[in-house]
PDB file of C-alpha atoms in Angstrom:
ATOM      1  CA  MET A   1      94.333 108.528 107.510  1.00 42.00           C
ATOM      2  CA  PRO A   2      95.080 111.782 105.670  1.00 42.00           C
ATOM      3  CA  ARG A   3      92.082 113.856 104.661  1.00 43.00           C
ATOM      4  CA  GLN A   4      93.067 113.478 101.002  1.00 43.00           C
ATOM      5  CA  ALA A   5      92.554 109.714 101.233  1.00 43.00           C
ATOM      6  CA  TYR A   6      89.078 110.193 102.691  1.00 40.00           C
ATOM      7  CA  GLN A   7      88.199 112.480  99.821  1.00 43.00           C
ATOM      8  CA  TYR A   8      89.152 109.858  97.261  1.00 41.00           C
ATOM      9  CA  ARG A   9      87.109 107.282  99.152  1.00 43.00           C
ATOM     10  CA  ARG A  10      83.986 109.445  99.225  1.00 42.00           C
ATOM     11  CA  ARG A  11      84.257 110.242  95.547  1.00 41.00           C
ATOM     12  CA  GLY A  12      83.652 106.577  94.807  1.00 43.00           C
ATOM     13  CA  LYS A  13      86.524 105.990  92.406  1.00 43.00           C
ATOM     14  CA  THR A  14      86.093 102.207  92.393  1.00 42.00           C
ATOM     15  CA  THR A  15      83.817 101.153  89.548  1.00 46.00           C
ATOM     16  CA  ALA A  16      80.756  99.199  90.690  1.00 45.00           C
ATOM     17  CA  GLY A  17      80.884  95.494  89.908  1.00 49.00           C
ATOM     18  CA  THR A  18      84.681  95.329  89.878  1.00 57.00           C
ATOM     19  CA  HIS A  19      87.032  93.925  92.473  1.00 71.00           C
ATOM     20  CA  ILE A  20      90.546  95.195  93.049  1.00 84.00           C
ATOM     21  CA  PRO A  21      92.576  93.283  95.654  1.00 91.00           C
ATOM     22  CA  VAL A  22      93.597  95.459  98.592  1.00 94.00           C
ATOM     23  CA  MET A  23      97.159  96.156  99.752  1.00 96.00           C
ATOM     24  CA  VAL A  24      98.692  93.581  97.403  1.00 96.00           C
ATOM     25  CA  LYS A  25     102.264  94.850  97.701  1.00 96.00           C
ATOM     26  CA  GLN A  26     102.108  94.755 101.491  1.00 97.00           C
ATOM     27  CA  VAL A  27     100.651  91.224 101.397  1.00 98.00           C
ATOM     28  CA  ILE A  28     103.482  89.997  99.156  1.00 98.00           C
ATOM     29  CA  ASP A  29     106.123  91.738 101.278  1.00 98.00           C
ATOM     30  CA  VAL A  30     104.737  90.289 104.518  1.00 98.00           C
ATOM     31  CA  LEU A  31     103.946  86.708 103.434  1.00 98.00           C
ATOM     32  CA  ARG A  32     107.033  86.166 101.239  1.00 98.00           C
ATOM     33  CA  PRO A  33     105.345  83.599  98.960  1.00 98.00           C
ATOM     34  CA  GLN A  34     108.592  83.172  96.998  1.00 98.00           C
ATOM     35  CA  GLN A  35     109.780  80.918  99.842  1.00 94.00           C
ATOM     36  CA  ALA A  36     106.514  79.058 100.471  1.00 98.00           C
ATOM     37  CA  LYS A  37     105.454  75.502  99.687  1.00 98.00           C
ATOM     38  CA  VAL A  38     101.845  75.832 100.872  1.00 98.00           C
ATOM     39  CA  VAL A  39      99.889  79.097 101.093  1.00 99.00           C
ATOM     40  CA  VAL A  40      96.291  79.483 102.286  1.00 99.00           C
ATOM     41  CA  ASP A  41      94.008  82.246 101.032  1.00 98.00           C
ATOM     42  CA  CYS A  42      91.178  82.066 103.561  1.00 98.00           C
ATOM     43  CA  THR A  43      88.933  84.440 101.601  1.00 97.00           C
ATOM     44  CA  ILE A  44      89.783  83.773  97.982  1.00 96.00           C
ATOM     45  CA  GLY A  45      86.753  85.648  96.633  1.00 93.00           C
ATOM     46  CA  TYR A  46      87.474  87.001  93.167  1.00 90.00           C
ATOM     47  CA  GLY A  47      90.987  85.531  93.239  1.00 95.00           C
ATOM     48  CA  GLY A  48      92.856  88.828  93.109  1.00 94.00           C
ATOM     49  CA  HIS A  49      95.262  88.150  95.967  1.00 97.00           C
ATOM     50  CA  ALA A  50      95.496  84.462  95.054  1.00 98.00           C
ATOM     51  CA  SER A  51      96.629  85.097  91.490  1.00 97.00           C
ATOM     52  CA  ARG A  52      99.352  87.493  92.654  1.00 97.00           C
ATOM     53  CA  LEU A  53     100.517  85.058  95.320  1.00 98.00           C
ATOM     54  CA  LEU A  54     100.645  82.208  92.797  1.00 98.00           C
ATOM     55  CA  GLU A  55     102.703  84.328  90.427  1.00 97.00           C
ATOM     56  CA  GLU A  56     105.294  84.785  93.173  1.00 98.00           C
ATOM     57  CA  MET A  57     105.246  81.209  94.520  1.00 98.00           C
ATOM     58  CA  PRO A  58     107.640  78.451  93.357  1.00 97.00           C
ATOM     59  CA  PRO A  59     106.226  76.324  90.501  1.00 96.00           C
ATOM     60  CA  ASP A  60     105.839  73.275  92.745  1.00 97.00           C
ATOM     61  CA  ALA A  61     104.061  75.187  95.549  1.00 98.00           C
ATOM     62  CA  ILE A  62     100.294  75.016  96.062  1.00 98.00           C
ATOM     63  CA  LEU A  63      97.664  77.491  97.187  1.00 98.00           C
ATOM     64  CA  ILE A  64      94.613  76.407  99.180  1.00 98.00           C
ATOM     65  CA  GLY A  65      91.678  78.746  98.582  1.00 98.00           C
ATOM     66  CA  LEU A  66      88.621  78.950 100.840  1.00 98.00           C
ATOM     67  CA  ASP A  67      85.365  80.833 100.412  1.00 97.00           C
ATOM     68  CA  VAL A  68      81.805  80.338 101.625  1.00 97.00           C
ATOM     69  CA  ASP A  69      80.249  81.987  98.575  1.00 96.00           C
ATOM     70  CA  GLY A  70      79.457  79.210  96.126  1.00 93.00           C
ATOM     71  CA  ARG A  71      78.601  81.573  93.282  1.00 90.00           C
ATOM     72  CA  GLN A  72      81.875  83.441  93.618  1.00 91.00           C
ATOM     73  CA  LEU A  73      83.909  80.272  94.032  1.00 94.00           C
ATOM     74  CA  GLU A  74      82.551  78.788  90.818  1.00 93.00           C
ATOM     75  CA  GLN A  75      83.579  81.869  88.834  1.00 92.00           C
ATOM     76  CA  THR A  76      86.954  82.039  90.554  1.00 94.00           C
ATOM     77  CA  ALA A  77      87.679  78.405  89.677  1.00 95.00           C
ATOM     78  CA  LYS A  78      87.280  79.319  85.999  1.00 94.00           C
ATOM     79  CA  ARG A  79      89.315  82.488  86.392  1.00 94.00           C
ATOM     80  CA  LEU A  80      92.256  80.654  88.005  1.00 96.00           C
ATOM     81  CA  ALA A  81      92.055  77.473  85.917  1.00 96.00           C
ATOM     82  CA  GLY A  82      95.326  78.360  84.213  1.00 96.00           C
ATOM     83  CA  PHE A  83      97.209  77.618  87.430  1.00 96.00           C
ATOM     84  CA  GLY A  84      96.118  73.974  87.155  1.00 95.00           C
ATOM     85  CA  HIS A  85      97.059  71.620  89.994  1.00 95.00           C
ATOM     86  CA  ARG A  86      98.798  74.438  91.875  1.00 97.00           C
ATOM     87  CA  ILE A  87      95.476  75.625  93.320  1.00 97.00           C
ATOM     88  CA  ARG A  88      92.889  73.737  95.379  1.00 97.00           C
ATOM     89  CA  LEU A  89      89.542  75.357  96.160  1.00 98.00           C
ATOM     90  CA  HIS A  90      87.147  74.575  99.001  1.00 97.00           C
ATOM     91  CA  ARG A  91      83.719  75.951  99.778  1.00 98.00           C
ATOM     92  CA  SER A  92      84.304  76.382 103.471  1.00 97.00           C
ATOM     93  CA  ASN A  93      84.557  79.012 106.166  1.00 97.00           C
ATOM     94  CA  PHE A  94      88.043  79.799 107.425  1.00 98.00           C
ATOM     95  CA  GLY A  95      86.792  78.916 110.886  1.00 96.00           C
ATOM     96  CA  GLN A  96      87.160  75.294 109.705  1.00 97.00           C
ATOM     97  CA  LEU A  97      90.707  75.710 108.352  1.00 98.00           C
ATOM     98  CA  PRO A  98      92.238  72.710 110.205  1.00 98.00           C
ATOM     99  CA  GLN A  99      89.513  70.410 108.861  1.00 97.00           C
ATOM    100  CA  VAL A 100      90.033  71.664 105.299  1.00 97.00           C
ATOM    101  CA  LEU A 101      93.774  71.078 105.500  1.00 98.00           C
ATOM    102  CA  ALA A 102      93.239  67.605 106.944  1.00 97.00           C
ATOM    103  CA  GLN A 103      90.927  66.836 104.025  1.00 96.00           C
ATOM    104  CA  ASP A 104      93.766  67.734 101.643  1.00 95.00           C
ATOM    105  CA  GLY A 105      96.305  65.757 103.650  1.00 96.00           C
ATOM    106  CA  ILE A 106      98.247  68.872 104.628  1.00 97.00           C
ATOM    107  CA  GLY A 107      99.751  69.242 108.085  1.00 93.00           C
ATOM    108  CA  ARG A 108     101.531  72.598 108.143  1.00 97.00           C
ATOM    109  CA  VAL A 109     101.444  75.655 105.897  1.00 98.00           C
ATOM    110  CA  ASP A 110     103.890  78.473 105.268  1.00 99.00           C
ATOM    111  CA  ALA A 111     101.535  81.431 104.886  1.00 99.00           C
ATOM    112  CA  ILE A 112      97.936  82.369 105.657  1.00 99.00           C
ATOM    113  CA  LEU A 113      96.028  85.353 104.282  1.00 99.00           C
ATOM    114  CA  ALA A 114      92.568  86.520 105.338  1.00 98.00           C
ATOM    115  CA  ASP A 115      90.948  89.563 103.710  1.00 97.00           C
ATOM    116  CA  LEU A 116      87.917  90.097 105.927  1.00 96.00           C
ATOM    117  CA  GLY A 117      84.422  91.370 105.147  1.00 91.00           C
ATOM    118  CA  ALA A 118      82.284  91.310 102.027  1.00 91.00           C
ATOM    119  CA  SER A 119      83.847  91.498  98.574  1.00 90.00           C
ATOM    120  CA  SER A 120      83.142  94.263  96.078  1.00 86.00           C
ATOM    121  CA  MET A 121      81.258  91.776  93.914  1.00 88.00           C
ATOM    122  CA  GLN A 122      78.969  90.859  96.815  1.00 92.00           C
ATOM    123  CA  ILE A 123      78.394  94.478  97.793  1.00 92.00           C
ATOM    124  CA  ASP A 124      77.592  95.523  94.236  1.00 90.00           C
ATOM    125  CA  ASP A 125      75.082  92.708  93.603  1.00 93.00           C
ATOM    126  CA  PRO A 126      71.637  94.245  94.278  1.00 93.00           C
ATOM    127  CA  LYS A 127      70.081  90.809  94.783  1.00 94.00           C
ATOM    128  CA  ARG A 128      72.137  90.164  97.893  1.00 96.00           C
ATOM    129  CA  GLY A 129      71.191  93.152 100.028  1.00 96.00           C
ATOM    130  CA  PHE A 130      74.636  94.019 101.376  1.00 96.00           C
ATOM    131  CA  SER A 131      74.587  97.687 100.431  1.00 95.00           C
ATOM    132  CA  TYR A 132      72.561 100.781 101.220  1.00 95.00           C
ATOM    133  CA  LYS A 133      73.388 101.882  97.661  1.00 93.00           C
ATOM    134  CA  HIS A 134      70.689  99.508  96.355  1.00 93.00           C
ATOM    135  CA  PRO A 135      67.449 100.683  98.019  1.00 90.00           C
ATOM    136  CA  ASN A 136      65.177  98.055  96.441  1.00 91.00           C
ATOM    137  CA  SER A 137      67.103  94.947  97.454  1.00 96.00           C
ATOM    138  CA  PRO A 138      65.918  92.143  99.739  1.00 97.00           C
ATOM    139  CA  LEU A 139      67.533  92.261 103.177  1.00 98.00           C
ATOM    140  CA  ASP A 140      69.533  89.070 102.764  1.00 98.00           C
ATOM    141  CA  MET A 141      73.259  89.708 103.462  1.00 98.00           C
ATOM    142  CA  ARG A 142      74.255  86.023 103.496  1.00 97.00           C
ATOM    143  CA  MET A 143      77.704  85.380 102.054  1.00 97.00           C
ATOM    144  CA  ASP A 144      76.837  81.678 102.166  1.00 96.00           C
ATOM    145  CA  ASP A 145      73.353  81.010 100.783  1.00 95.00           C
ATOM    146  CA  ARG A 146      73.268  77.730 102.729  1.00 96.00           C
ATOM    147  CA  LEU A 147      72.743  79.753 105.912  1.00 97.00           C
ATOM    148  CA  ALA A 148      69.163  79.823 107.133  1.00 97.00           C
ATOM    149  CA  ILE A 149      68.956  83.281 108.728  1.00 98.00           C
ATOM    150  CA  THR A 150      68.866  86.518 106.706  1.00 98.00           C
ATOM    151  CA  ALA A 151      69.158  90.126 107.824  1.00 98.00           C
ATOM    152  CA  ALA A 152      65.377  90.478 107.508  1.00 98.00           C
ATOM    153  CA  ASP A 153      64.969  87.528 109.884  1.00 98.00           C
ATOM    154  CA  LEU A 154      67.207  89.188 112.466  1.00 98.00           C
ATOM    155  CA  LEU A 155      65.301  92.465 112.240  1.00 98.00           C
ATOM    156  CA  ALA A 156      62.058  90.568 112.745  1.00 98.00           C
ATOM    157  CA  ASN A 157      63.148  88.466 115.700  1.00 98.00           C
ATOM    158  CA  LEU A 158      65.924  90.050 117.760  1.00 98.00           C
ATOM    159  CA  SER A 159      64.870  91.796 120.945  1.00 98.00           C
ATOM    160  CA  TYR A 160      65.441  95.502 121.484  1.00 98.00           C
ATOM    161  CA  GLU A 161      68.325  94.677 123.834  1.00 98.00           C
ATOM    162  CA  GLU A 162      69.987  92.393 121.276  1.00 98.00           C
ATOM    163  CA  LEU A 163      69.647  94.954 118.488  1.00 98.00           C
ATOM    164  CA  ASP A 164      70.929  97.753 120.698  1.00 98.00           C
ATOM    165  CA  ARG A 165      73.960  95.756 121.814  1.00 98.00           C
ATOM    166  CA  ALA A 166      74.791  94.579 118.275  1.00 98.00           C
ATOM    167  CA  LEU A 167      74.658  98.067 116.785  1.00 97.00           C
ATOM    168  CA  TRP A 168      77.002  99.361 119.462  1.00 96.00           C
ATOM    169  CA  GLU A 169      79.423  96.441 119.825  1.00 95.00           C
ATOM    170  CA  LEU A 170      79.684  95.458 116.151  1.00 95.00           C
ATOM    171  CA  ALA A 171      79.585  98.876 114.524  1.00 94.00           C
ATOM    172  CA  ASP A 172      80.062 101.614 117.152  1.00 94.00           C
ATOM    173  CA  GLU A 173      76.798 103.147 115.907  1.00 96.00           C
ATOM    174  CA  PRO A 174      76.287 106.308 118.028  1.00 97.00           C
ATOM    175  CA  ASP A 175      72.491 106.220 117.597  1.00 98.00           C
ATOM    176  CA  HIS A 176      72.217 102.524 118.493  1.00 98.00           C
ATOM    177  CA  GLN A 177      69.421 102.976 121.017  1.00 98.00           C
ATOM    178  CA  ARG A 178      67.159 105.048 118.773  1.00 98.00           C
ATOM    179  CA  ILE A 179      67.687 102.803 115.758  1.00 98.00           C
ATOM    180  CA  ALA A 180      66.875  99.717 117.839  1.00 98.00           C
ATOM    181  CA  GLN A 181      63.740 101.454 119.153  1.00 98.00           C
ATOM    182  CA  PHE A 182      62.632 102.397 115.646  1.00 98.00           C
ATOM    183  CA  ILE A 183      63.184  98.846 114.375  1.00 98.00           C
ATOM    184  CA  VAL A 184      61.035  97.371 117.141  1.00 98.00           C
ATOM    185  CA  ALA A 185      58.303  99.976 116.598  1.00 98.00           C
ATOM    186  CA  GLN A 186      58.317  99.594 112.807  1.00 97.00           C
ATOM    187  CA  ARG A 187      58.137  95.796 112.737  1.00 97.00           C
ATOM    188  CA  ALA A 188      55.070  95.894 114.975  1.00 97.00           C
ATOM    189  CA  VAL A 189      53.299  97.685 112.116  1.00 97.00           C
ATOM    190  CA  ARG A 190      54.952  96.187 109.028  1.00 97.00           C
ATOM    191  CA  PRO A 191      57.913  93.845 108.422  1.00 97.00           C
ATOM    192  CA  ILE A 192      61.247  95.389 107.418  1.00 98.00           C
ATOM    193  CA  THR A 193      62.106  93.368 104.325  1.00 96.00           C
ATOM    194  CA  SER A 194      64.011  95.618 101.911  1.00 97.00           C
ATOM    195  CA  THR A 195      67.129  97.745 102.104  1.00 97.00           C
ATOM    196  CA  GLY A 196      64.968 100.771 101.353  1.00 96.00           C
ATOM    197  CA  ASP A 197      62.735 100.029 104.356  1.00 97.00           C
ATOM    198  CA  LEU A 198      65.767  99.947 106.624  1.00 98.00           C
ATOM    199  CA  ILE A 199      67.418 103.032 105.125  1.00 97.00           C
ATOM    200  CA  ARG A 200      64.289 105.159 105.607  1.00 97.00           C
ATOM    201  CA  LEU A 201      63.951 103.906 109.181  1.00 97.00           C
ATOM    202  CA  ILE A 202      67.555 104.823 109.984  1.00 98.00           C
ATOM    203  CA  PHE A 203      67.168 108.334 108.589  1.00 96.00           C
ATOM    204  CA  ALA A 204      64.020 108.754 110.694  1.00 97.00           C
ATOM    205  CA  ALA A 205      65.817 107.487 113.809  1.00 97.00           C
ATOM    206  CA  LYS A 206      68.555 110.042 113.202  1.00 97.00           C
ATOM    207  CA  GLY A 207      65.992 112.831 112.827  1.00 95.00           C
ATOM    208  CA  THR A 208      66.610 113.618 109.170  1.00 92.00           C
ATOM    209  CA  THR A 209      65.772 112.520 105.631  1.00 91.00           C
ATOM    210  CA  GLU A 210      67.945 111.238 102.817  1.00 91.00           C
ATOM    211  CA  LYS A 211      67.259 114.385 100.816  1.00 91.00           C
ATOM    212  CA  ALA A 212      68.340 116.651 103.678  1.00 92.00           C
ATOM    213  CA  TRP A 213      71.442 114.573 104.363  1.00 92.00           C
ATOM    214  CA  LYS A 214      72.548 114.688 100.717  1.00 90.00           C
ATOM    215  CA  ARG A 215      72.090 118.449 100.690  1.00 88.00           C
ATOM    216  CA  HIS A 216      74.479 118.983 103.596  1.00 86.00           C
ATOM    217  CA  LYS A 217      76.931 116.067 103.447  1.00 84.00           C
ATOM    218  CA  THR A 218      80.633 116.393 102.645  1.00 81.00           C
ATOM    219  CA  TYR A 219      83.055 113.831 101.242  1.00 73.00           C
ATOM    220  CA  ASP A 220      84.057 112.872 104.780  1.00 71.00           C
ATOM    221  CA  ASP A 221      80.516 111.940 105.847  1.00 83.00           C
ATOM    222  CA  PRO A 222      79.729 108.206 105.907  1.00 89.00           C
ATOM    223  CA  HIS A 223      76.234 107.162 104.887  1.00 94.00           C
ATOM    224  CA  PRO A 224      73.965 107.166 107.978  1.00 96.00           C
ATOM    225  CA  ALA A 225      72.989 103.532 107.273  1.00 97.00           C
ATOM    226  CA  ALA A 226      76.544 102.228 106.834  1.00 95.00           C
ATOM    227  CA  LEU A 227      77.137 101.128 110.424  1.00 96.00           C
ATOM    228  CA  THR A 228      73.757  99.423 110.798  1.00 98.00           C
ATOM    229  CA  PHE A 229      74.323  97.491 107.564  1.00 97.00           C
ATOM    230  CA  GLN A 230      77.768  96.511 108.843  1.00 96.00           C
ATOM    231  CA  ALA A 231      76.407  95.201 112.140  1.00 98.00           C
ATOM    232  CA  LEU A 232      73.690  93.170 110.423  1.00 98.00           C
ATOM    233  CA  ARG A 233      76.124  91.636 107.931  1.00 98.00           C
ATOM    234  CA  ILE A 234      78.479  90.619 110.731  1.00 97.00           C
ATOM    235  CA  MET A 235      75.628  88.980 112.645  1.00 98.00           C
ATOM    236  CA  VAL A 236      74.158  87.157 109.649  1.00 98.00           C
ATOM    237  CA  ASN A 237      77.519  85.623 108.762  1.00 98.00           C
ATOM    238  CA  ASP A 238      78.791  85.157 112.335  1.00 97.00           C
ATOM    239  CA  GLU A 239      81.960  86.877 111.181  1.00 97.00           C
ATOM    240  CA  LEU A 240      83.614  87.600 114.512  1.00 97.00           C
ATOM    241  CA  SER A 241      83.149  84.063 115.855  1.00 97.00           C
ATOM    242  CA  ASN A 242      84.751  82.649 112.720  1.00 98.00           C
ATOM    243  CA  LEU A 243      87.579  85.184 112.952  1.00 98.00           C
ATOM    244  CA  ARG A 244      88.297  84.058 116.514  1.00 98.00           C
ATOM    245  CA  LEU A 245      88.341  80.419 115.361  1.00 98.00           C
ATOM    246  CA  LEU A 246      90.865  81.285 112.650  1.00 98.00           C
ATOM    247  CA  LEU A 247      93.091  83.128 115.110  1.00 99.00           C
ATOM    248  CA  GLN A 248      92.940  80.155 117.498  1.00 98.00           C
ATOM    249  CA  SER A 249      93.762  77.573 114.834  1.00 98.00           C
ATOM    250  CA  ALA A 250      96.416  79.516 112.899  1.00 98.00           C
ATOM    251  CA  PRO A 251      99.291  78.635 115.284  1.00 98.00           C
ATOM    252  CA  GLU A 252      98.316  74.954 115.022  1.00 97.00           C
ATOM    253  CA  VAL A 253      98.691  74.864 111.241  1.00 98.00           C
ATOM    254  CA  LEU A 254     101.523  77.353 110.644  1.00 99.00           C
ATOM    255  CA  ALA A 255     104.992  75.880 110.234  1.00 98.00           C
ATOM    256  CA  SER A 256     107.815  77.382 112.279  1.00 98.00           C
ATOM    257  CA  GLY A 257     108.663  80.662 110.567  1.00 98.00           C
ATOM    258  CA  GLY A 258     105.289  80.637 108.830  1.00 98.00           C
ATOM    259  CA  ARG A 259     103.470  83.917 108.403  1.00 99.00           C
ATOM    260  CA  ILE A 260      99.891  85.116 108.789  1.00 99.00           C
ATOM    261  CA  ALA A 261      98.468  88.370 107.432  1.00 99.00           C
ATOM    262  CA  ILE A 262      94.958  89.596 108.162  1.00 99.00           C
ATOM    263  CA  ILE A 263      93.317  92.599 106.518  1.00 98.00           C
ATOM    264  CA  SER A 264      90.410  94.049 108.489  1.00 97.00           C
ATOM    265  CA  PHE A 265      88.094  96.926 107.660  1.00 94.00           C
ATOM    266  CA  HIS A 266      86.536  98.043 110.926  1.00 92.00           C
ATOM    267  CA  ARG A 267      87.681  98.595 114.474  1.00 90.00           C
ATOM    268  CA  GLY A 268      85.883  95.598 115.960  1.00 92.00           C
ATOM    269  CA  GLU A 269      87.749  93.166 113.711  1.00 95.00           C
ATOM    270  CA  ASP A 270      91.032  94.976 114.180  1.00 96.00           C
ATOM    271  CA  ARG A 271      90.737  94.895 117.979  1.00 96.00           C
ATOM    272  CA  ILE A 272      90.276  91.113 117.911  1.00 98.00           C
ATOM    273  CA  VAL A 273      93.213  90.575 115.543  1.00 98.00           C
ATOM    274  CA  ARG A 274      95.518  92.942 117.436  1.00 98.00           C
ATOM    275  CA  GLN A 275      94.805  91.309 120.801  1.00 98.00           C
ATOM    276  CA  ALA A 276      95.167  87.743 119.497  1.00 98.00           C
ATOM    277  CA  LEU A 277      98.529  88.470 117.885  1.00 99.00           C
ATOM    278  CA  LYS A 278      99.732  90.332 120.983  1.00 98.00           C
ATOM    279  CA  ASP A 279      98.697  87.424 123.213  1.00 98.00           C
ATOM    280  CA  GLY A 280     100.473  85.019 120.860  1.00 98.00           C
ATOM    281  CA  LEU A 281     103.678  87.047 121.030  1.00 98.00           C
ATOM    282  CA  GLU A 282     103.597  87.174 124.834  1.00 98.00           C
ATOM    283  CA  ALA A 283     102.986  83.408 124.988  1.00 98.00           C
ATOM    284  CA  GLY A 284     105.923  82.684 122.691  1.00 98.00           C
ATOM    285  CA  ILE A 285     103.658  81.368 119.923  1.00 98.00           C
ATOM    286  CA  TYR A 286     104.756  84.138 117.571  1.00 99.00           C
ATOM    287  CA  SER A 287     108.333  85.370 117.313  1.00 98.00           C
ATOM    288  CA  SER A 288     107.307  88.711 115.836  1.00 98.00           C
ATOM    289  CA  ILE A 289     104.145  90.694 115.106  1.00 98.00           C
ATOM    290  CA  SER A 290     103.388  93.938 113.311  1.00 98.00           C
ATOM    291  CA  PRO A 291     104.145  96.852 115.663  1.00 96.00           C
ATOM    292  CA  LYS A 292     101.106  98.658 114.282  1.00 96.00           C
ATOM    293  CA  ALA A 293      98.560  98.183 111.532  1.00 97.00           C
ATOM    294  CA  MET A 294      99.782  98.752 107.989  1.00 97.00           C
ATOM    295  CA  ARG A 295      97.553 101.035 105.916  1.00 96.00           C
ATOM    296  CA  PRO A 296      97.000 101.501 102.167  1.00 94.00           C
ATOM    297  CA  THR A 297      98.898 104.312 100.521  1.00 92.00           C
ATOM    298  CA  ILE A 298      97.127 107.418  99.262  1.00 92.00           C
ATOM    299  CA  GLN A 299      98.056 106.263  95.758  1.00 93.00           C
ATOM    300  CA  GLU A 300      96.159 103.001  96.295  1.00 92.00           C
ATOM    301  CA  VAL A 301      93.130 104.802  97.714  1.00 91.00           C
ATOM    302  CA  ARG A 302      93.098 107.005  94.610  1.00 90.00           C
ATOM    303  CA  SER A 303      92.783 103.960  92.355  1.00 89.00           C
ATOM    304  CA  ASN A 304      90.711 101.808  94.733  1.00 87.00           C
ATOM    305  CA  SER A 305      88.553 103.839  97.102  1.00 85.00           C
ATOM    306  CA  ARG A 306      87.376 100.734  98.944  1.00 84.00           C
ATOM    307  CA  SER A 307      90.876 100.125 100.278  1.00 89.00           C
ATOM    308  CA  SER A 308      90.746 103.257 102.427  1.00 90.00           C
ATOM    309  CA  SER A 309      89.708 101.629 105.701  1.00 90.00           C
ATOM    310  CA  GLY A 310      91.956  98.564 105.346  1.00 95.00           C
ATOM    311  CA  ARG A 311      94.307  97.597 108.178  1.00 97.00           C
ATOM    312  CA  LEU A 312      96.841  94.800 107.750  1.00 98.00           C
ATOM    313  CA  ARG A 313      98.402  93.040 110.729  1.00 99.00           C
ATOM    314  CA  TRP A 314     100.866  90.156 110.551  1.00 99.00           C
ATOM    315  CA  ALA A 315     102.667  87.641 112.728  1.00 99.00           C
ATOM    316  CA  ILE A 316     105.484  85.088 112.330  1.00 99.00           C
ATOM    317  CA  ARG A 317     105.196  81.652 113.964  1.00 98.00           C
ATOM    318  CA  ALA A 318     107.937  80.875 116.454  1.00 98.00           C
TER     319      ALA A 318
END
């Protein structure tokens, strides 16, 4: 991505507590909702993509919206109430998409959208512990509060080897070994229960302090804790396993000519999506796939800094 886009991202031009749907024009262009009878938004969240899709869809078409976050889903139901019977909401993970469709008596769908990762509303809620920007938050990170295991539980119970592997495989954290060592050493003395505890530990593992880092950082520098927080969030919510389930089930529920679009925000997700779509093309499951990932424009990054790392890949069912 051009350096200018990184600069807009680091300047934090997205207001906290707001949610702006990412790459909306590309989503509409790829999914072609104007021709659809049934569209699935696998991560309906705030309803930003869903509302735009519904505006483009025929008046007799329906949108199935899934989300695991009960608090968000309740608010989204109110926000989208004006669409009436055209929208059906389910508190479910997209890994269970075939079961959700069966529950609604739907066999095949014309379009599927998945916008991966945590939403802006989740990240900006200090009670949920998703962000290093809230240093006094509990280390929770559950998108679905019905889950039993929190980030604090993982830090308390995973072995050094498991922590080391997760930090490397899920986040490409270059200091994975030292951070894992520091976690194991710290928890032997005192539990790691808050975001602030973890942030201080990560700075120590990297041989610096937050004050020193802020003094020398540039707009291009990610926060030293960002990758560790990413890895923990992915583990807590079993995100990659559910993504694989979605990619396996999508061909089963897509009608011939149906389209799927997936927006990912880190390389681990993108690798999984890219390989699954490539395998589907080679097997004749998909007639066409995106030749490369679509990216947000610099203009979008200016108005929505959180779009900067987005990658959209698509496929068309044979």
